[in-house]
Amino acid sequence: MESFIIKKGSIHSKMDKIKIAVLASFTIINFDKKLEQACNKYKIISDVYIAPYQRYAQEILNLDSDLYEHDPGIVFLMIDVESFLLDYYSFPYRYDGAARRNIIESKSKEIINLINTIKDNTDATIVINSFKVPQSTSMGILENKQEYGFLESIQDLNEKIKNFTKNESRVFLFDLNTFYSRYGSEIIEDKRLHYLADMKFSDLGLEKISGEYVGYMIPKLSLTKKCLVLDLDNTLWGGVIGEDGIEGIKLGLENEGRLFLDFQKKILNLFERGVILAINSKNNLDDVKDVFERHEYMLLKEKHFASIKINWQDKATNMKEIAQELNIGTDSLIFLDDDKFNRELIRQTMPEVLVVDLPEDTAQFPAVIDSLPWFNTFQITQEDLKKGEMYVQQRKREEFKNTVTNVEEFLKNLNMLLTFIQANKFSIPRISQLTKKTNQFNLTTKRYSEDEIETLSQLPEYLVRAIKLEDRFGDNGLTGVVIIKKGQDEWSIDSLLLSCRILGRRVEFALMEKLITDAKKENVHYILGSYIPTKKNAVVKNFYSECGFVPVEETEDEIKYKLDLSKTNLDNIIKTKEFFAIEEK
């Protein structure tokens, strides 16, 4: 997974920290060191606890165990199928079909009970390996003729666990059978060590699986990237469009053109799951547009790119402009370019940008996309699926903005509809996601899990709302959150945040106007708010003051504000009515 990631020092300026616990039913010598090394490649500091040999169940069930003392942020369960199923694994056909079903049902409940125990007593993300399906059985070629055969029963056990994890936001299934298919048993296992030391994985196998496990730590630490920035010549197609022409570039169903086509398929899949795409290329714009419009096998079209920088200025300048246009941090960008000079330019001038080394062998290009853990997330909402498209719509808004005479005219002509939506089973996953991922327009940067949002939404003293914005160019989806703790005389703003992609349209002031109006209807006298400064939320430093709030207490870590509603004249503070239609659901 980590094969194509760039050199040390080019990803993050700081080290992110995570506590890890590993519970295994077999020997995993030096696995803590393997995990630490894998984490270090991604600038993550890990504190790893390895449970004693074969004591995973005792560690989980004893709430005073070292597992809970360690207080992990993520737990990995590595339980091998042979030791878990015991006698049934060795002699499955001593049992009839009905008995086999009962055994698997009982064992699935056993493992789910262990997972639930961890879940109920920690806030950790839990990852369990699926059980490896054996390569052979005592029935030989008659295996598939059996009623609920041995292999089918192991597959069913995996299916039961998978179905359980689907409905648990903090529990994930690591597909061990896919892992074996990717690397092969010869790499992952060492039969000699298996019998001598009960080691199910070889030293290299432990190294490979530690690299795979990092893919869960990226979203756990909110290190997920937002935008993939792409070069064109010899990256999205073979050859140079300015020299080879549209007929001469390599892109299609034959020979080398096929690998670039497959590469584009991988990238298009990223777009369709919500990754933002951008172009950073030294080229003639007309030549590139010709490829977009006329090349039969150009899967990625202009409509897929939220920012397009096709010019002759240096790529570092382009990269900064891309981040500015998209209103995201440069540390949210990943850069793909075949040219070593341009990769090194970005590394040296913008170390916060993740630069990926494309291999010399172009046949490996498609595998590069599969190797990137930086787009992993723990959830994909409807807004995520549409995110790439939404940013393209934002580019069209900016183009439209250039056709009007002033900002007020632009905002009026957007025909914006702002909808306030109560927290419910449909909106809670997105509300939680926004609290975890929103950094710029976020006054307190409090992070909440789905379970925590659901709990707050059911408390009568809390008001939890999501904000949806639509305009003439499309639906921006759920892009804001407000959480209020309601008292008899005053309301306290727990969280108020907006996605960066809707900033600049005065949505924040419309939100505050609605909040003040609702508070007055309930005869509330004061609204309290806090600004907790971070490295990324300086943009909201003066927001409360702009809305008429007065600072009442200030420390190095927090500024507290108060708004006296009896002295508040909305017409003098917030002017948004002419820009928005407001709905509530």
Coordinates of C-alpha atoms in Angstrom, one line a residue:
M1 CA 0.0 0.0 0.0
E2 CA 2.8 2.4 0.8
S3 CA 5.0 1.5 -2.2
F4 CA 4.7 4.8 -4.1
I5 CA 4.5 7.3 -1.2
I6 CA 7.2 9.9 -1.3
K7 CA 10.2 10.4 1.0
K8 CA 10.2 11.3 4.6
G9 CA 9.5 14.9 5.5
S10 CA 7.1 15.8 2.7
I11 CA 3.8 14.9 4.1
H12 CA 3.2 16.7 7.5
S13 CA 5.1 19.2 9.4
K14 CA 4.1 17.6 12.7
M15 CA 3.7 14.1 14.0
D16 CA 0.2 12.8 14.7
K17 CA -0.2 10.4 17.6
I18 CA -2.4 7.4 18.1
K19 CA -2.7 4.6 20.7
I20 CA -3.1 1.1 19.2
A21 CA -4.0 -2.2 20.8
V22 CA -3.5 -5.6 19.0
L23 CA -5.2 -8.7 20.3
A24 CA -4.0 -11.9 18.6
S25 CA -4.7 -15.6 19.0
F26 CA -1.2 -16.4 17.7
T27 CA 2.4 -15.3 18.0
I28 CA 3.2 -11.8 16.5
I29 CA 6.8 -11.3 17.4
N30 CA 7.9 -7.7 16.9
F31 CA 4.6 -6.6 15.5
D32 CA 4.6 -3.5 17.7
K33 CA 7.9 -2.5 16.0
K34 CA 6.4 -3.2 12.5
L35 CA 3.4 -1.0 13.3
E36 CA 5.6 1.8 14.6
Q37 CA 7.7 1.7 11.5
A38 CA 4.7 1.6 9.2
C39 CA 3.2 4.6 11.1
N40 CA 6.4 6.5 10.9
K41 CA 6.3 6.4 7.1
Y42 CA 3.2 8.5 7.4
K43 CA 4.5 10.8 10.1
I44 CA 2.3 9.1 12.8
I45 CA 3.6 8.4 16.3
S46 CA 2.1 5.1 17.6
D47 CA 1.9 3.8 21.1
V48 CA 1.3 0.1 20.6
Y49 CA 0.0 -2.4 23.2
I50 CA 0.3 -6.1 22.3
A51 CA -1.9 -8.4 24.4
P52 CA -0.3 -11.5 25.9
Y53 CA -0.3 -14.6 23.7
Q54 CA -3.7 -16.2 23.2
R55 CA -5.3 -14.0 25.9
Y56 CA -7.4 -11.9 23.6
A57 CA -10.7 -13.0 25.1
Q58 CA -9.5 -12.5 28.7
E59 CA -8.2 -9.1 27.9
I60 CA -11.5 -8.1 26.4
L61 CA -13.8 -9.5 29.1
N62 CA -11.8 -8.3 32.1
L63 CA -12.5 -4.6 32.3
D64 CA -9.5 -4.1 34.6
S65 CA -7.1 -5.6 32.0
D66 CA -4.1 -3.8 30.5
L67 CA -6.2 -3.4 27.3
Y68 CA -8.5 -0.9 28.9
E69 CA -5.7 0.7 30.9
H70 CA -4.0 1.5 27.6
D71 CA -7.1 3.3 26.4
P72 CA -6.5 2.7 22.7
G73 CA -7.9 4.8 19.9
I74 CA -7.9 1.8 17.6
V75 CA -8.0 -1.9 18.3
F76 CA -7.0 -4.7 15.9
L77 CA -8.4 -8.2 16.4
M78 CA -6.2 -10.9 14.8
I79 CA -7.9 -14.2 15.4
D80 CA -7.0 -17.2 13.3
V81 CA -9.8 -19.5 12.2
E82 CA -8.1 -22.8 13.4
S83 CA -7.7 -21.8 17.0
F84 CA -11.1 -20.1 17.1
L85 CA -13.0 -23.1 15.7
L86 CA -10.9 -25.8 17.5
D87 CA -12.0 -29.3 16.9
Y88 CA -14.6 -28.3 14.3
Y89 CA -11.8 -26.9 12.1
S90 CA -9.9 -30.2 12.0
F91 CA -12.9 -32.6 11.8
P92 CA -15.9 -30.6 10.4
Y93 CA -17.6 -33.7 9.0
R94 CA -17.9 -35.4 12.3
Y95 CA -20.9 -33.1 12.5
D96 CA -24.0 -33.2 10.3
G97 CA -25.2 -30.1 8.3
A98 CA -27.5 -28.9 11.0
A99 CA -24.8 -29.2 13.7
R100 CA -22.4 -27.3 11.5
R101 CA -24.9 -24.5 11.2
N102 CA -25.4 -24.4 14.9
I103 CA -21.6 -24.2 15.6
I104 CA -21.1 -21.3 13.2
E105 CA -24.1 -19.5 14.6
S106 CA -22.7 -19.9 18.1
K107 CA -19.2 -18.9 17.1
S108 CA -20.4 -15.8 15.3
K109 CA -22.3 -14.7 18.4
E110 CA -19.1 -15.3 20.4
I111 CA -17.0 -13.0 18.3
I112 CA -19.7 -10.4 18.1
N113 CA -20.1 -10.4 21.8
L114 CA -16.3 -9.8 22.2
I115 CA -16.5 -6.9 19.7
N116 CA -19.5 -5.4 21.5
T117 CA -17.6 -5.6 24.8
I118 CA -14.8 -3.5 23.4
K119 CA -17.2 -1.1 21.8
D120 CA -19.2 -0.6 25.0
N121 CA -16.2 0.0 27.2
T122 CA -14.0 2.2 24.9
D123 CA -14.3 4.9 22.3
A124 CA -11.9 3.0 20.0
T125 CA -12.3 2.1 16.4
I126 CA -12.3 -1.7 16.1
V127 CA -10.9 -3.6 13.2
I128 CA -11.3 -7.4 13.1
N129 CA -9.6 -9.6 10.5
S130 CA -12.0 -11.9 8.6
F131 CA -11.2 -15.6 8.9
K132 CA -9.0 -17.2 6.2
V133 CA -11.0 -19.7 4.1
P134 CA -8.9 -22.9 3.9
Q135 CA -7.5 -23.9 0.5
S136 CA -8.6 -27.6 0.8
T137 CA -10.8 -29.9 2.8
S138 CA -11.1 -33.6 3.6
M139 CA -13.9 -33.9 1.0
G140 CA -11.7 -32.9 -1.9
I141 CA -13.7 -32.5 -5.1
L142 CA -16.9 -33.4 -3.3
E143 CA -16.7 -30.3 -1.0
N144 CA -19.2 -28.3 -3.1
K145 CA -21.7 -31.2 -3.0
Q146 CA -22.0 -31.0 0.8
E147 CA -25.0 -29.5 2.6
Y148 CA -23.5 -26.5 4.3
G149 CA -20.0 -27.7 3.7
F150 CA -16.9 -26.7 5.6
L151 CA -15.7 -24.0 3.3
E152 CA -19.2 -22.6 3.0
S153 CA -19.5 -22.5 6.8
I154 CA -16.3 -20.4 7.1
Q155 CA -17.6 -18.1 4.3
D156 CA -20.9 -17.9 6.2
L157 CA -19.0 -17.0 9.5
N158 CA -17.3 -14.2 7.6
E159 CA -20.6 -13.0 6.1
K160 CA -22.2 -12.9 9.6
I161 CA -19.4 -10.8 10.9
K162 CA -19.5 -8.5 7.9
N163 CA -23.2 -8.0 8.2
F164 CA -22.7 -7.0 11.8
T165 CA -20.0 -4.5 11.0
K166 CA -22.1 -2.9 8.4
N167 CA -24.4 -1.4 11.0
E168 CA -21.6 -0.4 13.5
S169 CA -20.0 2.9 12.8
R170 CA -16.9 2.1 14.8
V171 CA -16.4 -1.5 13.7
F172 CA -14.6 -2.5 10.5
L173 CA -13.8 -5.8 8.8
F174 CA -10.3 -6.3 7.4
D175 CA -10.7 -8.8 4.5
L176 CA -7.9 -11.3 5.2
N177 CA -8.7 -13.4 2.1
T178 CA -8.2 -10.3 -0.2
F179 CA -5.0 -9.6 1.7
Y180 CA -3.8 -13.1 0.9
S181 CA -4.8 -12.7 -2.8
R182 CA -2.9 -9.5 -3.0
Y183 CA 0.5 -10.8 -1.7
G184 CA 0.3 -14.6 -1.9
S185 CA 0.7 -17.2 0.8
E186 CA 4.4 -17.5 0.0
I187 CA 5.0 -14.0 1.1
I188 CA 2.6 -13.8 4.0
E189 CA 3.3 -17.2 5.7
D190 CA 6.3 -19.2 6.9
K191 CA 5.2 -22.8 7.5
R192 CA 8.3 -23.6 9.5
L193 CA 7.6 -20.8 11.9
H194 CA 3.9 -21.7 11.9
Y195 CA 4.8 -25.1 13.5
L196 CA 7.7 -24.0 15.6
A197 CA 6.3 -20.8 17.1
D198 CA 2.6 -20.6 16.2
M199 CA 3.3 -17.7 13.9
K200 CA 0.5 -17.4 11.3
F201 CA 2.4 -14.6 9.5
S202 CA 6.0 -14.5 8.4
D203 CA 8.1 -11.5 9.3
L204 CA 7.4 -10.0 5.8
G205 CA 3.7 -10.9 6.3
L206 CA 3.6 -8.9 9.5
E207 CA 5.3 -6.0 7.7
K208 CA 2.7 -6.1 4.9
I209 CA -0.3 -6.2 7.2
S210 CA 1.1 -3.4 9.4
G211 CA 1.2 -1.3 6.2
E212 CA -2.4 -2.2 5.5
Y213 CA -3.5 -1.3 9.0
V214 CA -2.2 2.3 8.6
G215 CA -5.1 2.7 6.1
Y216 CA -7.4 2.8 9.2
M217 CA -5.3 5.3 11.1
I218 CA -5.5 7.9 8.3
P219 CA -9.2 8.6 8.8
K220 CA -9.0 8.0 12.6
L221 CA -6.6 10.9 12.8
S222 CA -8.5 13.0 10.3
L223 CA -5.6 12.9 7.9
T224 CA -7.7 12.2 4.9
K225 CA -6.9 14.3 1.8
K226 CA -9.5 16.1 -0.2
C227 CA -8.1 16.8 -3.7
L228 CA -6.0 14.9 -6.3
V229 CA -4.1 17.3 -8.5
L230 CA -3.0 15.8 -11.8
D231 CA -0.5 16.5 -14.5
L232 CA -1.6 15.6 -18.1
D233 CA 1.2 14.7 -20.6
N234 CA 2.7 11.3 -19.8
T235 CA 0.4 11.1 -16.7
L236 CA -3.2 10.9 -17.9
W237 CA -2.1 9.9 -21.3
G238 CA 1.1 8.8 -23.0
G239 CA 3.0 11.3 -25.0
V240 CA 2.8 15.1 -25.3
I241 CA -0.4 16.6 -26.7
G242 CA 1.4 19.7 -28.0
E243 CA 3.8 17.6 -30.0
D244 CA 2.0 14.3 -30.8
G245 CA -1.5 15.7 -31.4
I246 CA -4.7 14.1 -30.5
E247 CA -4.1 11.1 -32.8
G248 CA -0.6 10.5 -31.4
I249 CA -1.1 10.3 -27.7
K250 CA -1.4 6.9 -26.1
L251 CA -4.8 6.4 -24.7
G252 CA -7.2 3.6 -25.7
L253 CA -7.9 -0.1 -25.8
E254 CA -4.6 -1.3 -27.3
N255 CA -1.0 -1.7 -26.0
E256 CA 0.3 1.1 -23.8
G257 CA -2.9 3.2 -24.3
R258 CA -4.8 0.7 -22.2
L259 CA -2.8 1.3 -19.0
F260 CA -3.6 5.0 -19.2
L261 CA -7.2 4.2 -19.8
D262 CA -7.2 2.0 -16.7
F263 CA -5.4 4.7 -14.8
Q264 CA -8.2 7.1 -15.7
K265 CA -10.8 4.6 -14.6
K266 CA -9.2 4.4 -11.2
I267 CA -9.2 8.2 -10.9
L268 CA -12.8 8.5 -12.1
N269 CA -13.8 6.0 -9.4
L270 CA -12.2 8.4 -6.8
F271 CA -14.2 11.3 -8.3
E272 CA -17.4 9.2 -8.0
R273 CA -16.8 8.6 -4.3
G274 CA -16.3 12.3 -3.6
V275 CA -12.6 13.0 -4.2
I276 CA -12.0 16.5 -5.8
L277 CA -10.0 16.5 -9.0
A278 CA -7.8 19.3 -10.3
I279 CA -5.4 19.8 -13.2
N280 CA -1.9 21.4 -12.9
S281 CA -0.3 21.2 -16.3
K282 CA 2.1 23.2 -18.5
N283 CA 0.2 23.1 -21.8
N284 CA -1.9 24.9 -24.3
L285 CA -5.5 25.1 -23.1
D286 CA -6.9 24.6 -26.6
D287 CA -5.0 21.4 -27.2
V288 CA -6.2 20.0 -23.9
K289 CA -9.8 21.0 -24.6
D290 CA -9.5 19.2 -27.9
V291 CA -8.7 16.0 -26.0
F292 CA -11.6 16.6 -23.6
E293 CA -14.1 17.1 -26.4
R294 CA -12.9 14.8 -29.2
H295 CA -10.8 11.9 -27.9
E296 CA -12.9 8.8 -27.8
Y297 CA -11.2 7.3 -24.7
M298 CA -10.7 10.4 -22.6
L299 CA -12.8 9.3 -19.6
L300 CA -12.0 12.3 -17.5
K301 CA -13.7 15.4 -18.9
E302 CA -13.6 19.0 -18.1
K303 CA -16.8 18.5 -16.0
H304 CA -14.8 16.3 -13.6
F305 CA -12.3 19.0 -12.6
A306 CA -13.1 21.5 -9.9
S307 CA -10.0 23.6 -10.8
I308 CA -8.1 23.7 -14.0
K309 CA -4.6 25.3 -14.2
I310 CA -3.3 24.8 -17.8
N311 CA -0.7 27.5 -18.4
W312 CA 3.0 28.1 -18.4
Q313 CA 3.6 29.4 -14.9
D314 CA 5.4 27.3 -12.3
K315 CA 3.4 24.5 -10.8
A316 CA 3.9 25.6 -7.2
T317 CA 2.1 28.9 -8.0
N318 CA -0.6 26.8 -9.7
M319 CA -0.9 24.6 -6.7
K320 CA -1.4 27.5 -4.4
E321 CA -4.1 29.0 -6.7
I322 CA -5.9 25.6 -6.8
A323 CA -6.1 25.5 -3.0
Q324 CA -7.3 29.1 -2.9
E325 CA -10.0 28.5 -5.6
L326 CA -11.2 25.4 -3.8
N327 CA -11.0 27.1 -0.4
I328 CA -9.1 24.2 1.1
G329 CA -5.7 24.0 2.8
T330 CA -2.7 23.1 0.7
D331 CA -2.2 20.2 3.1
S332 CA -5.4 18.7 1.6
L333 CA -3.7 18.2 -1.8
I334 CA -2.1 15.2 -3.4
F335 CA 0.1 15.8 -6.5
L336 CA 0.6 13.3 -9.3
D337 CA 3.2 14.2 -12.0
D338 CA 5.5 12.0 -14.1
D339 CA 8.2 14.8 -14.1
K340 CA 10.8 14.5 -11.3
F341 CA 11.6 18.2 -11.5
N342 CA 8.1 19.3 -10.8
R343 CA 7.6 16.8 -8.0
E344 CA 10.8 18.1 -6.3
L345 CA 9.7 21.7 -6.8
I346 CA 6.5 21.0 -4.9
R347 CA 8.3 19.0 -2.2
Q348 CA 10.8 21.8 -1.6
T349 CA 8.4 24.8 -1.8
M350 CA 5.2 23.2 -0.4
P351 CA 6.2 20.4 2.0
E352 CA 2.7 20.2 3.3
V353 CA 1.5 18.9 -0.1
L354 CA 1.7 15.1 -0.5
V355 CA 3.7 14.3 -3.6
V356 CA 3.5 10.8 -5.0
D357 CA 6.3 9.3 -7.0
L358 CA 5.0 7.8 -10.2
P359 CA 7.1 4.7 -11.1
E360 CA 9.3 4.5 -14.1
D361 CA 7.3 1.6 -15.3
T362 CA 4.1 3.1 -16.6
A363 CA 2.3 -0.3 -16.3
Q364 CA 2.3 0.3 -12.6
F365 CA 0.4 3.6 -12.8
P366 CA -3.1 2.1 -12.1
A367 CA -1.6 0.4 -9.0
V368 CA -0.5 3.7 -7.6
I369 CA -4.1 4.8 -7.1
D370 CA -4.9 1.5 -5.3
S371 CA -1.8 2.1 -3.1
L372 CA -2.9 5.5 -1.7
P373 CA -4.4 5.3 1.8
W374 CA -5.0 9.0 2.0
F375 CA -8.5 9.0 0.6
N376 CA -9.7 6.4 3.1
T377 CA -12.7 7.4 5.2
F378 CA -14.8 5.7 7.9
Q379 CA -18.0 6.7 6.2
I380 CA -19.3 8.0 2.9
T381 CA -22.3 10.1 3.0
Q382 CA -24.5 11.3 0.1
E383 CA -22.7 14.6 0.2
D384 CA -19.4 12.7 -0.2
L385 CA -20.6 11.0 -3.3
K386 CA -21.5 14.3 -4.8
K387 CA -18.5 16.3 -3.6
G388 CA -16.5 16.2 -6.8
E389 CA -19.5 17.3 -8.7
M390 CA -20.3 20.0 -6.2
Y391 CA -16.8 21.5 -6.5
V392 CA -17.2 21.6 -10.3
Q393 CA -20.5 23.5 -9.7
Q394 CA -18.5 25.9 -7.5
R395 CA -16.1 26.5 -10.4
K396 CA -19.2 27.4 -12.5
R397 CA -20.4 29.8 -9.8
E398 CA -17.0 31.6 -9.9
E399 CA -17.2 31.8 -13.6
F400 CA -20.7 33.3 -13.3
K401 CA -19.5 35.7 -10.6
N402 CA -17.1 37.2 -13.1
T403 CA -20.1 38.1 -15.3
V404 CA -21.9 40.3 -12.7
T405 CA -20.9 43.8 -11.6
N406 CA -20.7 43.3 -7.8
V407 CA -21.0 40.7 -5.0
E408 CA -24.5 41.7 -4.0
E409 CA -25.8 41.2 -7.5
F410 CA -24.0 37.9 -7.7
L411 CA -25.5 36.6 -4.4
K412 CA -29.0 37.8 -5.4
N413 CA -28.8 36.0 -8.7
L414 CA -27.7 32.7 -7.1
N415 CA -31.3 32.1 -5.9
M416 CA -30.1 30.5 -2.7
L417 CA -32.4 28.3 -0.5
L418 CA -31.1 27.6 3.0
T419 CA -32.8 24.7 4.8
F420 CA -32.4 23.9 8.5
I421 CA -32.8 20.1 9.1
Q422 CA -33.3 18.4 12.4
A423 CA -30.8 15.7 13.3
N424 CA -32.3 12.4 12.3
K425 CA -31.0 9.0 11.1
F426 CA -30.3 10.4 7.7
S427 CA -28.5 13.6 8.7
I428 CA -26.6 12.3 11.8
P429 CA -23.8 10.6 9.9
R430 CA -23.1 13.8 7.9
I431 CA -23.4 16.0 11.0
S432 CA -20.8 13.8 12.8
Q433 CA -18.6 13.9 9.7
L434 CA -18.7 17.7 9.5
T435 CA -17.7 18.1 13.1
K436 CA -14.7 15.8 12.5
K437 CA -13.5 17.3 9.2
T438 CA -14.4 21.0 9.3
N439 CA -11.4 23.1 10.4
Q440 CA -11.6 26.6 8.9
F441 CA -15.1 27.9 9.7
N442 CA -15.5 26.0 13.0
L443 CA -15.7 28.2 16.1
T444 CA -14.9 25.5 18.7
T445 CA -13.7 22.5 16.6
K446 CA -15.4 20.0 18.9
R447 CA -15.5 16.5 17.4
Y448 CA -18.5 14.3 17.8
S449 CA -19.1 10.6 16.9
E450 CA -22.5 9.5 15.4
D451 CA -23.5 8.0 18.7
E452 CA -22.7 11.3 20.5
I453 CA -24.7 13.3 18.0
E454 CA -27.6 11.0 18.3
T455 CA -27.5 11.3 22.1
L456 CA -27.4 15.1 22.0
S457 CA -30.3 15.2 19.5
Q458 CA -32.5 13.3 21.9
L459 CA -31.8 15.5 24.9
P460 CA -34.6 18.2 25.3
E461 CA -32.0 20.8 26.3
Y462 CA -30.1 20.5 23.0
L463 CA -30.9 21.8 19.6
V464 CA -29.0 20.0 16.8
R465 CA -29.5 21.1 13.2
A466 CA -27.8 20.5 9.8
I467 CA -27.8 23.2 7.2
K468 CA -28.5 22.5 3.5
L469 CA -27.7 25.0 0.8
E470 CA -29.2 24.9 -2.8
D471 CA -28.8 27.5 -5.6
R472 CA -29.2 27.9 -9.3
F473 CA -26.2 25.7 -10.0
G474 CA -27.2 22.7 -7.9
D475 CA -27.5 21.2 -4.4
N476 CA -24.5 21.7 -2.1
G477 CA -25.8 19.1 0.3
L478 CA -25.5 19.3 4.1
T479 CA -22.8 21.8 4.6
G480 CA -23.2 23.2 8.1
V481 CA -24.0 22.3 11.6
V482 CA -25.3 24.2 14.7
I483 CA -25.5 22.7 18.1
I484 CA -27.2 24.7 20.9
K485 CA -27.5 24.0 24.6
K486 CA -30.8 25.6 25.6
G487 CA -31.4 27.2 29.0
Q488 CA -34.5 29.1 30.2
D489 CA -32.8 32.5 30.0
E490 CA -29.9 31.9 27.7
W491 CA -28.7 29.7 24.8
S492 CA -25.1 28.6 24.5
I493 CA -23.6 27.8 21.1
D494 CA -21.8 24.5 21.5
S495 CA -20.8 24.2 17.8
L496 CA -21.2 26.3 14.8
L497 CA -19.5 25.3 11.6
L498 CA -19.7 25.5 7.8
S499 CA -18.0 23.6 5.0
C500 CA -15.3 25.6 3.3
R501 CA -16.9 25.2 -0.1
I502 CA -19.9 27.5 0.8
L503 CA -17.9 30.3 2.4
G504 CA -18.2 33.8 0.9
R505 CA -22.0 33.6 0.4
R506 CA -23.0 35.0 3.8
V507 CA -24.5 31.7 4.9
E508 CA -23.0 32.1 8.3
F509 CA -24.9 35.4 8.8
A510 CA -28.1 33.9 7.6
L511 CA -27.6 31.0 10.1
M512 CA -27.0 33.5 12.9
E513 CA -30.1 35.5 11.9
K514 CA -32.2 32.4 12.1
L515 CA -30.7 31.5 15.5
I516 CA -31.4 34.9 16.9
T517 CA -34.9 34.9 15.5
D518 CA -35.7 31.5 17.1
A519 CA -34.2 32.5 20.4
K520 CA -36.3 35.7 20.6
K521 CA -39.4 33.6 19.8
E522 CA -38.7 31.5 22.9
N523 CA -38.1 34.7 25.1
V524 CA -34.4 33.9 25.5
H525 CA -32.5 37.0 26.8
Y526 CA -28.9 36.1 25.9
I527 CA -26.9 34.0 23.5
L528 CA -23.4 32.8 24.5
G529 CA -20.7 31.7 22.2
S530 CA -17.0 30.7 22.4
Y531 CA -14.1 31.0 19.9
I532 CA -11.4 28.4 20.5
P533 CA -8.5 29.3 18.3
T534 CA -6.6 26.7 16.2
K535 CA -4.0 26.8 13.5
K536 CA -6.8 26.7 10.8
N537 CA -9.8 28.6 12.1
A538 CA -8.4 32.1 12.2
V539 CA -11.1 33.0 9.5
V540 CA -13.8 33.0 12.2
K541 CA -11.8 35.0 14.8
N542 CA -14.0 38.1 14.4
F543 CA -17.3 36.3 13.5
Y544 CA -19.1 36.9 16.8
S545 CA -18.0 40.5 16.9
E546 CA -19.4 41.0 13.4
C547 CA -22.7 39.6 14.6
G548 CA -22.9 42.0 17.5
F549 CA -21.6 39.8 20.3
V550 CA -19.5 41.3 23.0
P551 CA -16.4 39.6 24.5
V552 CA -16.9 38.9 28.2
E553 CA -13.9 36.7 29.0
E554 CA -10.6 36.0 27.3
T555 CA -7.8 33.6 27.9
E556 CA -5.0 32.2 25.7
D557 CA -7.2 29.2 24.8
E558 CA -10.6 30.7 24.4
I559 CA -12.6 33.9 24.0
K560 CA -16.2 33.9 25.4
Y561 CA -18.9 36.1 23.9
K562 CA -22.4 37.3 24.8
L563 CA -25.2 38.8 22.9
D564 CA -28.0 40.7 24.7
L565 CA -31.1 40.0 22.6
S566 CA -33.0 42.9 24.2
K567 CA -30.4 45.3 22.6
T568 CA -30.1 43.5 19.3
N569 CA -31.4 45.0 16.1
L570 CA -30.9 42.5 13.3
D571 CA -31.3 45.1 10.6
N572 CA -28.3 46.9 11.8
I573 CA -26.1 43.7 12.2
I574 CA -27.0 41.1 9.7
K575 CA -28.3 41.7 6.2
T576 CA -29.1 38.4 4.5
K577 CA -32.9 38.4 3.8
E578 CA -32.5 39.6 0.3
F579 CA -30.1 36.8 -0.6
F580 CA -31.8 33.7 0.9
A581 CA -35.1 31.9 1.1
I582 CA -35.3 30.0 4.4
E583 CA -37.0 26.6 5.1
E584 CA -37.1 24.4 8.1
K585 CA -37.6 20.6 8.2

